[in-house]
Coordinates of C-alpha atoms and ligand atoms in Angstrom, one line a residue:
M1 CA 124.7 93.6 113.6
K2 CA 125.1 91.2 110.7
F3 CA 123.6 87.7 110.8
Q4 CA 125.7 84.9 109.2
P5 CA 123.6 81.8 108.5
D6 CA 125.2 78.3 108.4
K7 CA 124.2 78.0 104.8
P8 CA 123.4 80.8 102.3
P9 CA 119.7 80.9 101.3
V10 CA 119.2 79.7 97.8
F11 CA 116.8 82.6 97.4
A12 CA 119.7 85.0 97.1
E13 CA 121.1 83.2 94.1
T14 CA 120.9 84.3 90.5
P15 CA 121.5 82.2 87.4
E16 CA 125.0 83.7 87.1
S17 CA 125.9 83.1 90.8
L18 CA 124.5 79.6 90.9
A19 CA 126.1 78.6 87.5
L20 CA 129.4 79.8 88.9
R21 CA 129.1 77.5 91.9
L22 CA 127.9 74.6 89.7
A23 CA 130.8 75.1 87.3
Q24 CA 133.2 74.4 90.1
R25 CA 131.6 71.0 90.3
N26 CA 131.8 70.6 86.5
E27 CA 128.0 70.7 86.3
P28 CA 126.5 71.9 83.0
S29 CA 125.2 75.5 83.2
F30 CA 121.6 74.5 82.4
R31 CA 121.3 72.9 85.8
A32 CA 121.0 76.4 87.4
G33 CA 117.8 76.9 85.3
Q34 CA 116.4 73.6 86.4
V35 CA 117.0 74.5 90.0
F36 CA 115.2 77.8 89.7
K37 CA 112.3 76.2 87.9
W38 CA 111.9 73.9 90.8
I39 CA 112.1 76.6 93.4
Y40 CA 109.9 79.3 91.8
K41 CA 107.6 77.5 89.4
E42 CA 107.1 74.2 91.2
R43 CA 107.7 75.8 94.7
A44 CA 109.9 72.8 95.7
R45 CA 111.1 73.2 99.3
S46 CA 114.0 70.8 99.1
P47 CA 116.4 69.4 96.5
D48 CA 114.9 66.0 97.2
Q49 CA 111.9 67.0 95.2
M50 CA 114.1 68.0 92.2
T51 CA 113.6 64.6 90.4
N52 CA 115.4 65.6 87.2
L53 CA 118.7 66.3 89.0
P54 CA 121.3 63.6 89.6
R55 CA 121.3 62.4 93.2
P56 CA 124.9 63.7 94.0
L57 CA 123.9 67.1 92.8
R58 CA 120.8 67.1 95.0
E59 CA 122.9 66.2 98.0
W60 CA 125.4 68.9 97.2
L61 CA 122.7 71.5 96.9
S62 CA 121.2 70.4 100.3
A63 CA 124.6 70.6 101.9
N64 CA 125.4 74.0 100.5
F65 CA 122.2 76.0 100.4
D66 CA 119.3 76.7 102.7
F67 CA 116.1 75.9 100.6
A68 CA 113.4 76.4 103.2
P69 CA 111.6 79.7 103.2
N70 CA 111.1 81.5 106.5
T71 CA 109.1 79.6 109.1
P72 CA 105.5 80.9 109.7
V73 CA 104.9 81.1 113.4
L74 CA 101.6 82.8 113.7
G75 CA 98.8 83.7 111.4
T76 CA 95.9 86.0 112.1
D77 CA 92.7 86.4 110.1
S78 CA 90.8 89.6 110.3
S79 CA 87.1 89.8 109.5
D80 CA 87.8 91.6 106.3
V81 CA 90.4 90.5 103.7
T82 CA 93.7 90.9 105.5
R83 CA 95.8 88.1 106.8
K84 CA 98.9 88.8 108.8
I85 CA 101.8 86.4 109.1
L86 CA 104.6 86.4 111.6
Q87 CA 107.7 84.7 110.2
R88 CA 110.7 83.5 112.1
L89 CA 114.1 83.9 110.5
R90 CA 117.1 81.6 111.0
D91 CA 118.5 83.7 113.9
G92 CA 115.1 83.6 115.7
S93 CA 114.1 87.2 114.8
L94 CA 110.5 87.8 113.9
I95 CA 109.2 89.7 110.9
E96 CA 105.7 90.6 109.7
T97 CA 104.2 90.1 106.3
V98 CA 100.6 91.0 105.4
I99 CA 98.5 89.4 102.8
L100 CA 95.7 91.6 101.4
R101 CA 93.0 90.3 99.2
A102 CA 90.8 92.6 97.2
P103 CA 88.0 91.6 94.8
R104 CA 88.9 92.0 91.1
T105 CA 86.8 94.2 88.9
G106 CA 85.8 93.3 85.4
K107 CA 86.0 89.9 83.7
D108 CA 88.2 88.2 86.1
N109 CA 86.2 89.0 89.2
E110 CA 86.1 85.4 90.5
K111 CA 89.6 85.5 91.9
A112 CA 90.8 88.0 94.5
R113 CA 93.7 90.3 93.8
T114 CA 96.5 89.6 96.2
T115 CA 98.9 92.1 97.6
L116 CA 101.8 91.3 99.9
C117 CA 103.2 93.8 102.3
V118 CA 106.8 92.9 103.2
S119 CA 109.3 93.9 105.9
T120 CA 112.9 94.9 105.1
Q121 CA 114.5 95.4 108.5
I122 CA 114.0 94.1 112.0
G123 CA 112.9 97.2 113.8
C124 CA 113.7 100.6 112.5
A125 CA 116.2 103.3 113.3
Y126 CA 114.1 106.3 112.2
G127 CA 111.9 106.5 115.3
C128 CA 108.8 108.2 113.8
R129 CA 106.7 109.1 116.8
F130 CA 103.6 107.3 115.8
C131 CA 105.1 104.0 114.6
A132 CA 105.3 100.6 116.4
S133 CA 108.2 99.4 114.2
G134 CA 110.7 101.9 115.6
L135 CA 109.8 101.6 119.3
K136 CA 112.6 99.2 120.1
G137 CA 115.0 100.7 117.6
W138 CA 116.8 98.9 114.7
K139 CA 118.1 95.4 115.1
R140 CA 119.4 94.5 111.7
D141 CA 118.7 94.6 108.0
L142 CA 117.2 91.6 106.2
S143 CA 119.4 90.1 103.6
A144 CA 118.2 89.9 100.0
G145 CA 117.7 86.1 100.5
E146 CA 115.6 86.7 103.6
I147 CA 113.4 89.2 101.7
V148 CA 112.8 86.8 98.8
A149 CA 112.3 83.9 101.3
Q150 CA 109.7 86.1 103.1
V151 CA 107.7 86.4 99.8
M152 CA 108.0 82.7 99.1
S153 CA 107.0 81.8 102.6
A154 CA 103.9 84.0 102.4
L155 CA 103.0 82.4 99.0
E156 CA 102.7 79.1 100.8
N157 CA 99.7 80.5 102.6
K158 CA 96.5 79.5 100.9
A159 CA 95.3 83.1 101.1
A160 CA 98.1 84.1 98.7
D161 CA 98.2 81.5 96.0
T162 CA 98.7 84.3 93.4
L163 CA 100.7 87.5 93.7
D164 CA 99.5 90.6 92.0
N165 CA 101.2 93.4 93.9
L166 CA 104.1 93.8 96.3
V167 CA 104.3 96.7 98.6
V168 CA 107.4 97.4 100.7
M169 CA 105.6 99.0 103.6
G170 CA 106.2 96.5 106.4
M171 CA 108.6 96.8 109.2
G172 CA 111.7 99.0 108.6
E173 CA 112.9 101.7 106.3
P174 CA 113.4 100.0 102.9
L175 CA 115.7 102.7 101.5
A176 CA 118.0 102.2 104.5
N177 CA 118.6 98.7 103.3
Y178 CA 118.9 99.7 99.7
D179 CA 121.2 97.2 98.2
N180 CA 119.5 94.1 99.7
L181 CA 116.1 95.4 98.8
I182 CA 117.0 96.1 95.1
A183 CA 118.8 92.7 94.8
A184 CA 115.6 91.0 96.2
L185 CA 113.2 93.0 93.9
R186 CA 115.4 92.1 90.9
I187 CA 115.1 88.4 91.8
L188 CA 111.3 88.7 92.3
N189 CA 111.1 90.5 89.0
A190 CA 113.2 88.1 87.0
P191 CA 111.5 85.8 84.5
W192 CA 113.4 82.8 86.0
A193 CA 111.9 83.6 89.4
L194 CA 108.5 85.0 90.0
G195 CA 108.4 87.4 87.0
L196 CA 106.5 90.0 89.0
G197 CA 106.4 93.3 87.1
A198 CA 108.3 96.2 88.6
R199 CA 105.3 98.4 88.2
R200 CA 103.5 96.1 90.6
M201 CA 106.0 96.9 93.2
T202 CA 105.8 99.9 95.5
I203 CA 108.4 101.1 97.9
S204 CA 107.4 103.3 100.8
T205 CA 110.0 105.6 102.3
S206 CA 110.0 108.1 105.1
G207 CA 112.2 110.3 102.8
I208 CA 115.9 109.3 102.6
V209 CA 116.7 111.9 99.9
P210 CA 120.0 110.5 98.4
K211 CA 118.4 107.0 98.1
I212 CA 115.3 108.4 96.4
L213 CA 117.6 110.0 93.8
T214 CA 119.5 106.7 93.4
L215 CA 116.3 104.8 93.0
A216 CA 115.2 107.3 90.4
E217 CA 118.2 106.1 88.3
E218 CA 117.5 102.4 88.9
P219 CA 116.5 100.4 85.7
L220 CA 113.9 98.7 87.8
D221 CA 110.8 100.8 87.3
V222 CA 109.1 100.5 90.7
R223 CA 106.5 102.8 92.2
L224 CA 107.3 105.1 95.0
A225 CA 105.2 106.2 98.0
V226 CA 106.6 108.8 100.3
S227 CA 105.4 109.1 104.0
L228 CA 104.8 112.8 104.3
H229 CA 102.5 113.1 107.4
G230 CA 103.2 116.8 107.7
S231 CA 103.0 119.4 105.0
T232 CA 105.2 122.0 106.8
N233 CA 108.5 121.5 108.4
A234 CA 107.1 122.6 111.8
V235 CA 104.6 119.7 111.8
R236 CA 106.8 117.1 110.2
D237 CA 109.7 117.9 112.6
K238 CA 107.4 117.0 115.6
I239 CA 106.6 113.5 114.4
M240 CA 109.4 112.5 112.0
P241 CA 113.0 112.9 113.2
I242 CA 114.2 112.3 109.6
N243 CA 112.8 115.7 108.7
K244 CA 115.7 117.4 110.5
Q245 CA 118.1 115.6 108.1
Y246 CA 116.0 115.9 105.0
P247 CA 113.5 118.7 105.4
L248 CA 110.8 119.4 102.8
E249 CA 113.0 121.8 100.8
T250 CA 115.3 118.8 100.0
L251 CA 112.7 116.0 100.1
L252 CA 110.2 117.6 97.6
P253 CA 112.7 118.2 94.8
A254 CA 113.9 114.6 95.1
C255 CA 110.2 113.4 94.8
K256 CA 109.8 115.6 91.7
T257 CA 113.0 114.2 90.2
F258 CA 111.7 110.7 90.8
A259 CA 108.3 111.4 89.3
E260 CA 109.8 113.0 86.3
K261 CA 112.2 110.2 85.6
H262 CA 109.5 107.6 85.9
G263 CA 106.8 109.5 84.2
R264 CA 104.2 108.4 86.7
M265 CA 102.5 109.8 89.7
L266 CA 104.0 109.1 93.1
T267 CA 101.9 108.8 96.2
F268 CA 102.1 110.8 99.3
E269 CA 101.0 108.9 102.4
F270 CA 99.6 111.1 105.1
I271 CA 98.4 109.6 108.3
L272 CA 95.8 111.8 110.0
I273 CA 96.6 112.4 113.7
A274 CA 94.1 114.5 115.8
G275 CA 95.4 117.9 116.8
V276 CA 98.8 117.3 115.1
N277 CA 98.4 117.4 111.3
D278 CA 94.7 117.4 110.6
S279 CA 94.0 121.2 110.3
I280 CA 92.7 122.8 107.1
D281 CA 95.9 124.7 106.9
Q282 CA 97.8 121.5 106.7
A283 CA 95.4 120.3 104.0
R284 CA 96.0 123.4 102.0
S285 CA 99.8 123.2 102.1
L286 CA 99.5 119.5 101.3
A287 CA 97.4 120.4 98.3
K288 CA 100.0 122.9 97.1
I289 CA 102.8 120.3 97.4
A290 CA 100.7 117.5 95.7
R291 CA 99.8 119.9 92.8
E292 CA 103.4 120.9 92.3
I293 CA 104.7 117.3 92.2
H294 CA 101.5 116.0 90.5
A295 CA 101.2 113.3 93.3
H296 CA 98.3 111.3 94.5
V297 CA 97.5 111.7 98.2
N298 CA 96.6 108.7 100.4
L299 CA 95.0 109.7 103.7
I300 CA 95.1 107.1 106.4
P301 CA 93.5 107.7 109.8
C302 CA 96.3 106.9 112.2
N303 CA 96.1 103.8 114.4
P304 CA 96.7 103.8 118.0
V305 CA 99.9 102.0 119.2
A306 CA 100.0 100.8 122.8
G307 CA 102.0 103.3 124.8
L308 CA 101.7 106.2 122.3
P309 CA 99.4 109.1 122.8
W310 CA 98.1 109.7 119.2
K311 CA 94.5 109.5 118.2
R312 CA 92.8 109.7 114.9
P313 CA 90.6 112.6 114.1
S314 CA 86.8 112.3 114.1
I315 CA 85.2 111.1 110.8
A316 CA 83.9 114.6 110.2
R317 CA 87.4 116.1 110.5
Q318 CA 88.9 113.3 108.3
Q319 CA 86.2 114.2 105.7
A320 CA 86.8 117.9 105.9
F321 CA 90.5 117.4 105.3
T322 CA 89.8 115.1 102.4
H323 CA 87.3 117.5 101.0
E324 CA 89.7 120.4 101.1
L325 CA 92.2 118.4 99.0
H326 CA 89.4 117.4 96.6
S327 CA 88.3 121.0 96.1
C328 CA 91.9 122.0 95.3
G329 CA 91.7 119.4 92.4
I330 CA 94.0 116.8 94.1
S331 CA 93.7 113.1 93.5
V332 CA 93.0 111.9 97.0
T333 CA 91.8 108.7 98.8
L334 CA 90.8 108.4 102.4
R335 CA 91.6 104.8 103.3
R336 CA 89.1 102.5 104.7
E337 CA 91.3 100.4 106.8
K338 CA 91.9 96.8 106.3
G339 CA 92.8 94.5 109.1
T340 CA 91.7 96.9 111.7
D341 CA 90.7 94.0 114.0
I342 CA 94.1 92.5 114.0
A343 CA 97.4 94.0 114.9
A344 CA 98.0 94.7 111.2
A345 CA 100.4 97.5 111.9
C346 CA 103.8 96.3 110.8
G347 CA 105.7 96.2 114.0
Q348 CA 102.8 95.8 116.3
L349 CA 102.2 92.1 116.1
R350 CA 105.9 91.4 116.6
L351 CA 106.0 93.8 119.6
Q352 CA 103.0 92.0 121.2
V353 CA 104.6 88.6 120.7
E354 CA 107.9 89.7 122.0
N355 CA 106.2 91.3 125.0
G356 CA 104.3 88.0 125.6
E357 CA 101.0 89.7 124.9
A358 CA 99.7 87.6 122.1
N359 CA 97.9 84.7 123.5
Q360 CA 96.6 81.3 122.3
S361 CA 93.4 82.6 120.8
L362 CA 95.5 84.7 118.5
Q363 CA 97.2 81.6 117.3
R364 CA 93.9 79.9 116.7
G365 CA 92.8 82.9 114.7
G366 CA 90.6 84.6 117.3
P367 CA 92.0 88.1 116.9
K368 CA 89.4 90.2 118.5
S369 CA 89.6 88.5 121.9
A370 CA 93.4 88.3 121.7
Q371 CA 94.0 91.9 120.7
G372 CA 91.4 93.8 122.8
N373 CA 91.5 97.2 121.4
A374 CA 95.0 97.1 120.1
L375 CA 94.0 98.2 116.7
G376 CA 96.1 97.7 113.7
Y377 CA 96.3 99.6 110.5
H378 CA 96.9 99.1 106.9
Y379 CA 97.2 101.4 104.1
H380 CA 96.5 100.1 100.6
Ligands
SAH1 N1 109.6 103.0 106.6 C1 108.7 103.2 105.5 C2 107.9 102.0 105.2 C3 107.3 101.3 106.4 S1 106.0 102.2 107.3 C4 107.9 104.5 105.6 O1 108.0 105.1 106.7 O2 107.3 104.8 104.7 C5 104.7 102.1 106.2 C6 103.6 103.2 106.5 O3 103.0 103.0 107.7 C7 104.3 104.6 106.5 O4 103.5 105.5 105.8 C8 104.1 104.9 108.0 O5 104.2 106.2 108.2 C9 102.8 104.2 108.3 N2 102.5 104.1 109.8 C10 103.4 103.9 110.8 N3 102.8 103.9 112.0 C11 101.5 104.1 111.7 C12 100.3 104.2 112.5 N4 100.3 104.1 113.9 N5 99.1 104.5 111.9 C13 99.0 104.6 110.6 N6 100.1 104.5 109.8 C14 101.3 104.3 110.3
SF4_2 FE1 110.6 103.5 110.4 FE2 108.7 103.9 108.6 FE3 108.1 103.4 111.1 FE4 109.2 105.7 110.5 S1 107.2 105.0 109.8 S2 109.7 104.4 112.2 S3 110.6 105.1 108.9 S4 109.0 102.0 109.7

């Protein structure tokens, strides 16, 4: 399904595309630069605020482009540093964006470091067995303009006045919406927009091999995180249907190619699920893979999703798994979760709202009472 908005979002425009439209009106090309300055530097939400533009031009811009970022409909605060925002798109669809704040180290430790976790699709077609995003299947891709608008909308939240890192780990499989994602990241990276460095952007994928190889050739030097979650085909097959299409023997060489092209470590994400992938044998084969590719391993205790049977292993078992990797010389982190008292799992909050389960107290920011034990997860 493709959604056609009444007016194209201005957030999908580039200096070239906007200058072309402006030229049809015989406007000088420097006007495009002025418009972008208003949008990205001054954070103007409407051409009415663009006081150095002639009135007819402002009216034309209003009539021809959508300037408003997505509409925030719900915000949750967790007791730690995570804030989750639900945004409504023009067709009424809901997407989730997470703001994470971590204290800075060193000189600049007054201000928190802000990471945004963004969604790229509504739902997901890949149906990983443990994931809330895929439970209702895939509805549609976000357009490039919607992805940029998502970031701009999140930046209006006072918890995210600055942006240090962007992680594409929200709802959806980013590499299944490749062209729109790259177009959006290029805009966010551009000096005339946010100027966010590509190395501050991380894309997480469940392992779409041809797209990993295309991304490896991309001039935009982003980081890659691969959701492994099983270090043998037998285990990965059980929980990630994509492994049938791209099993480890095709996925791992693609990871290696990416790492070599970019000259930087990639990350393997590995959620620990009790009795499924938490054995010492899995840790050993994971260590072998990580050593071969020279990758960092990010272990995340899995979070329960309503209606799904998975449980996280005991702390002792999580630590034994971590220790095994350590002792094999692998760079590994066991994540302390952020946002565990809100439905921080991308896909979970939307599911609760669509199922009518999120109540008033959630909207007032009383997440514990609203969510009961519907724990969320986050992985940065
Ligand atoms: N589709 C991409 C990015 C979005 S999912 C991907 O799969 O990588 C982002 C991360 O959340 C992935 O590593 C995913 O496996 C993980 N995840 C999904 N459900 C989870 C759960 N219940 N507990 C912990 N992590 C989960
Ligand atoms: Fe889709 Fe990623 Fe969830 Fe798998 S883990 S269903 S690929 S969002």
